[in-house]
mmCIF file of C-alpha atoms in Angstrom:
data_model
loop_
_atom_site.group_PDB
_atom_site.id
_atom_site.type_symbol
_atom_site.label_atom_id
_atom_site.label_comp_id
_atom_site.label_asym_id
_atom_site.label_seq_id
_atom_site.Cartn_x
_atom_site.Cartn_y
_atom_site.Cartn_z
ATOM 1 C CA MET A 1 -6.777 29.158 -7.721
ATOM 2 C CA LYS A 2 -7.283 25.522 -7.227
ATOM 3 C CA THR A 3 -7.884 23.285 -10.219
ATOM 4 C CA GLU A 4 -9.091 19.726 -10.253
ATOM 5 C CA VAL A 5 -6.269 17.263 -10.760
ATOM 6 C CA SER A 6 -7.249 14.388 -13.073
ATOM 7 C CA PHE A 7 -5.368 11.479 -14.569
ATOM 8 C CA SER A 8 -5.619 12.916 -18.087
ATOM 9 C CA ILE A 9 -4.099 16.243 -16.957
ATOM 10 C CA VAL A 10 -1.175 14.576 -15.217
ATOM 11 C CA PHE A 11 -0.603 12.214 -18.104
ATOM 12 C CA SER A 12 -0.741 14.916 -20.755
ATOM 13 C CA GLN A 13 1.679 17.223 -18.899
ATOM 14 C CA THR A 14 4.038 14.326 -18.387
ATOM 15 C CA ALA A 15 3.895 13.626 -22.110
ATOM 16 C CA ASN A 16 4.607 17.280 -22.833
ATOM 17 C CA PHE A 17 7.665 17.147 -20.510
ATOM 18 C CA ILE A 18 9.123 14.046 -22.178
ATOM 19 C CA ARG A 19 8.273 15.151 -25.688
ATOM 20 C CA ASN A 20 10.054 18.510 -25.237
ATOM 21 C CA ARG A 21 13.145 16.807 -23.801
ATOM 22 C CA PHE A 22 12.956 13.459 -25.698
ATOM 23 C CA TRP A 23 16.227 13.383 -27.473
ATOM 24 C CA PRO A 24 18.516 14.205 -24.514
ATOM 25 C CA ILE A 25 16.513 11.721 -22.314
ATOM 26 C CA ALA A 26 16.736 9.091 -25.000
ATOM 27 C CA LEU A 27 20.502 9.662 -25.546
ATOM 28 C CA ILE A 28 21.166 9.462 -21.810
ATOM 29 C CA SER A 29 19.021 6.272 -21.486
ATOM 30 C CA PHE A 30 20.973 4.696 -24.421
ATOM 31 C CA LEU A 31 24.402 5.473 -23.052
ATOM 32 C CA LEU A 32 23.397 4.170 -19.557
ATOM 33 C CA ASN A 33 22.134 0.893 -21.033
ATOM 34 C CA LEU A 34 25.138 0.558 -23.409
ATOM 35 C CA VAL A 35 27.581 0.840 -20.568
ATOM 36 C CA ALA A 36 25.544 -1.538 -18.361
ATOM 37 C CA SER A 37 25.263 -4.053 -21.117
ATOM 38 C CA LEU A 38 28.979 -3.998 -22.029
ATOM 39 C CA LEU A 39 29.807 -4.348 -18.379
ATOM 40 C CA LEU A 40 27.545 -7.391 -17.937
ATOM 41 C CA LYS A 41 28.574 -9.109 -21.105
ATOM 42 C CA ASN A 42 32.255 -8.708 -20.187
ATOM 43 C CA THR A 43 31.756 -9.880 -16.624
ATOM 44 C CA PHE A 44 29.411 -12.864 -16.877
ATOM 45 C CA ASP A 45 28.404 -15.493 -19.381
ATOM 46 C CA ILE A 46 24.836 -16.334 -18.740
ATOM 47 C CA ALA A 47 25.129 -19.562 -20.771
ATOM 48 C CA ILE A 48 27.981 -20.745 -18.540
ATOM 49 C CA ILE A 49 26.077 -19.921 -15.307
ATOM 50 C CA THR A 50 22.956 -21.734 -16.605
ATOM 51 C CA GLN A 51 24.961 -24.784 -17.487
ATOM 52 C CA LEU A 52 26.715 -24.855 -14.006
ATOM 53 C CA LEU A 53 23.295 -24.556 -12.336
ATOM 54 C CA GLN A 54 21.795 -27.263 -14.495
ATOM 55 C CA THR A 55 24.666 -29.706 -13.755
ATOM 56 C CA GLY A 56 24.522 -28.964 -10.006
ATOM 57 C CA ASN A 57 28.046 -27.531 -9.908
ATOM 58 C CA PRO A 58 28.454 -25.651 -6.539
ATOM 59 C CA SER A 59 30.220 -22.793 -8.286
ATOM 60 C CA GLY A 60 27.108 -21.875 -10.220
ATOM 61 C CA LEU A 61 25.238 -20.409 -7.270
ATOM 62 C CA PRO A 62 27.937 -17.840 -6.183
ATOM 63 C CA LEU A 63 28.220 -16.697 -9.796
ATOM 64 C CA LEU A 64 24.477 -16.245 -10.079
ATOM 65 C CA LEU A 65 24.353 -14.265 -6.751
ATOM 66 C CA LYS A 66 27.260 -12.080 -7.921
ATOM 67 C CA MET A 67 25.463 -11.423 -11.206
ATOM 68 C CA VAL A 68 22.212 -10.484 -9.329
ATOM 69 C CA ILE A 69 24.105 -8.115 -6.972
ATOM 70 C CA ILE A 70 25.814 -6.346 -9.861
ATOM 71 C CA LYS A 71 22.633 -6.015 -11.845
ATOM 72 C CA SER A 72 20.945 -4.587 -8.699
ATOM 73 C CA VAL A 73 23.749 -2.088 -8.182
ATOM 74 C CA LEU A 74 23.482 -1.102 -11.882
ATOM 75 C CA PHE A 75 19.766 -0.763 -11.504
ATOM 76 C CA ILE A 76 20.113 1.614 -8.573
ATOM 77 C CA ILE A 77 22.687 3.699 -10.265
ATOM 78 C CA ILE A 78 20.733 4.057 -13.417
ATOM 79 C CA ASP A 79 17.482 5.026 -11.620
ATOM 80 C CA ALA A 80 19.431 7.459 -9.386
ATOM 81 C CA ILE A 81 20.845 9.174 -12.511
ATOM 82 C CA LEU A 82 17.485 9.216 -14.228
ATOM 83 C CA ILE A 83 15.797 10.925 -11.270
ATOM 84 C CA ALA A 84 18.506 13.408 -11.057
ATOM 85 C CA VAL A 85 18.142 14.138 -14.845
ATOM 86 C CA ILE A 86 14.300 14.570 -14.410
ATOM 87 C CA TYR A 87 14.951 16.992 -11.579
ATOM 88 C CA ASN A 88 17.548 18.895 -13.692
ATOM 89 C CA TYR A 89 15.193 19.278 -16.632
ATOM 90 C CA SER A 90 12.418 20.415 -14.235
ATOM 91 C CA VAL A 91 14.473 23.420 -13.080
ATOM 92 C CA ASN A 92 16.747 23.959 -16.118
ATOM 93 C CA ASP A 93 16.256 24.175 -19.876
ATOM 94 C CA TYR A 94 19.670 22.489 -20.358
ATOM 95 C CA LEU A 95 21.573 19.601 -18.868
ATOM 96 C CA ASN A 96 23.391 21.003 -15.910
ATOM 97 C CA THR A 97 25.846 18.350 -14.878
ATOM 98 C CA ASN A 98 26.435 19.936 -11.554
ATOM 99 C CA THR A 99 22.761 19.631 -10.613
ATOM 100 C CA VAL A 100 22.724 16.024 -11.825
ATOM 101 C CA PHE A 101 25.768 14.866 -9.985
ATOM 102 C CA SER A 102 24.664 16.583 -6.786
ATOM 103 C CA ARG A 103 21.438 14.533 -6.790
ATOM 104 C CA ILE A 104 22.781 11.084 -7.719
ATOM 105 C CA LEU A 105 24.069 10.004 -4.249
ATOM 106 C CA PRO A 106 20.900 11.159 -2.281
ATOM 107 C CA ASN A 107 18.743 9.435 -4.884
ATOM 108 C CA ALA A 108 20.838 6.303 -4.688
ATOM 109 C CA LEU A 109 20.760 6.139 -0.901
ATOM 110 C CA ASN A 110 16.968 6.617 -0.935
ATOM 111 C CA ILE A 111 16.499 3.821 -3.390
ATOM 112 C CA ILE A 112 18.786 1.494 -1.384
ATOM 113 C CA GLY A 113 16.720 2.238 1.750
ATOM 114 C CA PHE A 114 13.474 1.495 -0.127
ATOM 115 C CA GLN A 115 14.777 -1.824 -1.410
ATOM 116 C CA LEU A 116 16.292 -2.835 1.958
ATOM 117 C CA ILE A 117 12.869 -2.379 3.539
ATOM 118 C CA PHE A 118 11.194 -4.600 0.980
ATOM 119 C CA LEU A 119 13.987 -7.220 1.174
ATOM 120 C CA ILE A 120 12.897 -7.609 4.776
ATOM 121 C CA ILE A 121 9.246 -7.518 4.176
ATOM 122 C CA LEU A 122 9.049 -9.677 1.035
ATOM 123 C CA PRO A 123 10.235 -12.964 2.471
ATOM 124 C CA VAL A 124 7.561 -12.688 5.303
ATOM 125 C CA ILE A 125 4.860 -11.951 2.650
ATOM 126 C CA PHE A 126 6.225 -14.805 0.493
ATOM 127 C CA LEU A 127 6.116 -17.396 3.378
ATOM 128 C CA LEU A 128 2.574 -16.314 4.400
ATOM 129 C CA GLY A 129 1.458 -16.507 0.857
ATOM 130 C CA ILE A 130 2.819 -20.078 0.502
ATOM 131 C CA LEU A 131 1.030 -21.124 3.696
ATOM 132 C CA ILE A 132 -2.345 -19.575 2.614
ATOM 133 C CA PHE A 133 -2.211 -21.172 -0.838
ATOM 134 C CA MET A 134 -1.224 -24.508 0.661
ATOM 135 C CA VAL A 135 -4.371 -24.405 2.768
ATOM 136 C CA LEU A 136 -6.454 -23.231 -0.196
ATOM 137 C CA GLY A 137 -5.063 -26.072 -2.274
ATOM 138 C CA ILE A 138 -6.592 -28.463 0.134
ATOM 139 C CA ILE A 139 -9.943 -26.729 0.305
ATOM 140 C CA ILE A 140 -10.613 -25.650 -3.305
ATOM 141 C CA PRO A 141 -9.753 -27.124 -6.744
ATOM 142 C CA LYS A 142 -6.178 -26.842 -7.895
ATOM 143 C CA MET A 143 -6.994 -24.851 -11.073
ATOM 144 C CA LEU A 144 -8.858 -22.271 -8.948
ATOM 145 C CA THR A 145 -5.896 -22.014 -6.576
ATOM 146 C CA ILE A 146 -3.565 -21.373 -9.487
ATOM 147 C CA LEU A 147 -5.877 -18.760 -10.791
ATOM 148 C CA LEU A 148 -6.100 -16.969 -7.489
ATOM 149 C CA PHE A 149 -2.350 -17.080 -7.165
ATOM 150 C CA ALA A 150 -1.960 -15.474 -10.630
ATOM 151 C CA ILE A 151 -4.455 -12.735 -9.667
ATOM 152 C CA VAL A 152 -2.662 -12.069 -6.368
ATOM 153 C CA ALA A 153 0.697 -12.036 -8.144
ATOM 154 C CA ILE A 154 -0.514 -9.487 -10.675
ATOM 155 C CA VAL A 155 -2.129 -7.267 -7.984
ATOM 156 C CA PHE A 156 1.075 -7.384 -5.958
ATOM 157 C CA ALA A 157 3.281 -6.479 -8.973
ATOM 158 C CA ILE A 158 1.006 -3.462 -9.657
ATOM 159 C CA PHE A 159 1.040 -2.409 -6.020
ATOM 160 C CA PHE A 160 4.844 -2.732 -5.611
ATOM 161 C CA ASN A 161 5.595 -0.861 -8.825
ATOM 162 C CA ALA A 162 3.111 1.769 -7.815
ATOM 163 C CA LEU A 163 4.886 2.200 -4.539
ATOM 164 C CA TYR A 164 8.380 2.243 -6.078
ATOM 165 C CA TYR A 165 7.593 4.816 -8.808
ATOM 166 C CA ASN A 166 5.592 7.003 -6.461
ATOM 167 C CA PHE A 167 8.626 6.849 -4.150
ATOM 168 C CA CYS A 168 10.957 7.883 -7.034
ATOM 169 C CA GLY A 169 8.599 10.713 -7.804
ATOM 170 C CA LEU A 170 8.741 11.908 -4.218
ATOM 171 C CA ILE A 171 12.495 11.867 -3.976
ATOM 172 C CA THR A 172 12.864 13.759 -7.325
ATOM 173 C CA GLN A 173 12.224 17.108 -5.589
ATOM 174 C CA PRO A 174 14.748 17.700 -2.836
ATOM 175 C CA THR A 175 13.202 18.216 0.559
ATOM 176 C CA ALA A 176 14.218 18.329 4.198
ATOM 177 C CA LYS A 177 12.095 15.178 4.956
ATOM 178 C CA SER A 178 13.770 12.143 6.254
ATOM 179 C CA PHE A 179 13.795 8.814 4.331
ATOM 180 C CA PHE A 180 11.094 7.278 6.644
ATOM 181 C CA GLU A 181 8.877 10.288 6.184
ATOM 182 C CA LYS A 182 9.183 9.963 2.443
ATOM 183 C CA PHE A 183 8.608 6.245 2.679
ATOM 184 C CA ALA A 184 5.413 6.783 4.773
ATOM 185 C CA GLU A 185 4.210 9.536 2.519
ATOM 186 C CA CYS A 186 4.742 7.185 -0.484
ATOM 187 C CA ASN A 187 2.583 4.534 0.993
ATOM 188 C CA ARG A 188 -0.207 6.944 1.998
ATOM 189 C CA SER A 189 -0.061 8.644 -1.478
ATOM 190 C CA ALA A 190 -0.325 5.271 -3.296
ATOM 191 C CA LEU A 191 -3.332 4.174 -1.399
ATOM 192 C CA ILE A 192 -5.148 7.564 -1.374
ATOM 193 C CA HIS A 193 -4.469 8.340 -4.999
ATOM 194 C CA TRP A 194 -4.901 4.819 -6.436
ATOM 195 C CA ARG A 195 -7.122 6.172 -9.236
ATOM 196 C CA PHE A 196 -3.922 7.783 -10.634
ATOM 197 C CA ALA A 197 -1.583 4.957 -9.843
ATOM 198 C CA LEU A 198 -3.665 2.031 -11.168
ATOM 199 C CA PRO A 199 -4.173 3.162 -14.735
ATOM 200 C CA MET A 200 -0.530 4.343 -14.946
ATOM 201 C CA MET A 201 0.741 0.974 -13.682
ATOM 202 C CA LEU A 202 -1.512 -0.968 -16.039
ATOM 203 C CA ILE A 203 -0.175 1.131 -19.030
ATOM 204 C CA TYR A 204 3.329 0.547 -17.823
ATOM 205 C CA LEU A 205 3.021 -3.250 -17.416
ATOM 206 C CA LEU A 206 1.381 -3.526 -20.755
ATOM 207 C CA ILE A 207 4.133 -1.714 -22.546
ATOM 208 C CA VAL A 208 6.763 -3.699 -20.688
ATOM 209 C CA VAL A 209 5.101 -7.004 -21.749
ATOM 210 C CA ILE A 210 4.993 -5.834 -25.417
ATOM 211 C CA ILE A 211 8.648 -4.742 -25.346
ATOM 212 C CA SER A 212 9.709 -8.024 -23.642
ATOM 213 C CA LEU A 213 7.931 -10.029 -26.358
ATOM 214 C CA LEU A 214 9.670 -7.999 -29.082
ATOM 215 C CA ASN A 215 12.981 -8.568 -27.115
ATOM 216 C CA ASN A 216 12.664 -12.323 -27.286
ATOM 217 C CA GLY A 217 15.802 -13.812 -28.735
ATOM 218 C CA ALA A 218 17.681 -10.432 -28.824
ATOM 219 C CA ASN A 219 20.254 -11.451 -26.271
ATOM 220 C CA ASN A 220 22.803 -12.576 -28.840
ATOM 221 C CA ASN A 221 22.648 -9.142 -30.625
ATOM 222 C CA ILE A 222 24.499 -6.414 -28.815
ATOM 223 C CA PHE A 223 22.546 -3.680 -30.570
ATOM 224 C CA LEU A 224 19.105 -5.059 -29.880
ATOM 225 C CA SER A 225 20.242 -5.913 -26.269
ATOM 226 C CA VAL A 226 20.792 -2.196 -25.799
ATOM 227 C CA ILE A 227 17.876 -0.773 -27.737
ATOM 228 C CA TYR A 228 15.098 -2.734 -25.940
ATOM 229 C CA PRO A 229 16.396 -1.911 -22.386
ATOM 230 C CA THR A 230 16.663 1.704 -23.663
ATOM 231 C CA LEU A 231 12.941 1.724 -24.478
ATOM 232 C CA ILE A 232 12.202 0.318 -20.960
ATOM 233 C CA THR A 233 14.374 3.087 -19.475
ATOM 234 C CA ILE A 234 12.571 5.810 -21.363
ATOM 235 C CA LEU A 235 9.235 4.330 -20.045
ATOM 236 C CA ASN A 236 10.678 4.346 -16.644
ATOM 237 C CA VAL A 237 11.473 8.040 -17.012
ATOM 238 C CA PHE A 238 7.849 8.686 -18.121
ATOM 239 C CA THR A 239 6.499 6.787 -15.218
ATOM 240 C CA ILE A 240 8.724 8.559 -12.608
ATOM 241 C CA CYS A 241 7.815 11.951 -14.233
ATOM 242 C CA PHE A 242 4.116 11.031 -13.994
ATOM 243 C CA PHE A 243 4.293 10.504 -10.198
ATOM 244 C CA TYR A 244 6.599 13.527 -9.840
ATOM 245 C CA ARG A 245 4.139 15.689 -11.702
ATOM 246 C CA LEU A 246 1.199 14.196 -9.790
ATOM 247 C CA ASN A 247 2.914 15.011 -6.427
ATOM 248 C CA MET A 248 3.762 18.535 -7.411
ATOM 249 C CA LEU A 249 0.256 19.218 -8.729
ATOM 250 C CA LEU A 250 -1.325 17.845 -5.474
ATOM 251 C CA ILE A 251 1.024 20.068 -3.395
ATOM 252 C CA SER A 252 0.219 23.054 -5.467
ATOM 253 C CA ASN A 253 -3.492 22.298 -5.344
ATOM 254 C CA LYS A 254 -3.367 22.382 -1.483
ATOM 255 C CA SER A 255 -2.064 25.926 -1.512
ATOM 256 C CA THR A 256 -3.493 29.172 -2.619
ATOM 257 C CA LEU A 257 -0.004 30.468 -3.418
ATOM 258 C CA GLU A 258 1.478 30.559 -6.877
ATOM 259 C CA PRO A 259 2.920 27.058 -7.756
ATOM 260 C CA PRO A 260 6.714 26.845 -7.554
ATOM 261 C CA GLN A 261 8.685 27.732 -10.662
ATOM 262 C CA GLN A 262 9.780 24.082 -11.242
ATOM 263 C CA ASN A 263 6.129 23.069 -11.672
ATOM 264 C CA ASN A 264 5.756 25.511 -14.486
ATOM 265 C CA ASN A 265 8.996 24.379 -16.104
ATOM 266 C CA LEU A 266 7.927 20.742 -15.935
ATOM 267 C CA ILE A 267 5.154 21.186 -18.513
ATOM 268 C CA ILE A 268 6.918 23.345 -20.986
#
């Protein structure tokens, strides 16, 4: 029997899933961020890189690029593990390491593919945006141009995050679909079901801003530098779970058959 899918239903079921598995998810998030934080702190000194860049030292840019690459790799690995953990707990009541490890590589490859596409698209969008706002700067007052730029930047941030987390939700459930089929489905879903994505992204960005403000000045404290990213990671898990739950409910709602077992497990 088909039931209407609403934001409140998806959000409450996601909250149930996280609440019933909060401590293992929190522990995994903490350990991942602890390893990442220790690795970065023992590999780079941000103060030295900043000083080199400010003095115009040519060795500063390669160090900065290296740090960005390593951070990006860590970001991909952490998200790939989190998606695998979400899938594991959607089909198991315990942490099955075989299930988790079997899904990390496919998840990582899908995330890399997603990021590569946007690395190609973003420079084009950025250049077009610069040209448009340069023209607008001539036609309309400067303050209005800055306001429009801020609005466009916020809208783009919401849209990009909605696409990314929707994509993560889609790849959580293993399917025979190719990467490009998943990517196309992600874009269609984000546009069609914007009434779900928009409020979730607004909640996500609001919490990120609050945590970032609380995190101000915590870089010199190893404990706080791990705790705050852990909170962001748990928020990421919640957001991925939301889109995973949404996609599974929409699939179930299209069929008159009994929903798959993993759907039922997800809301326990």
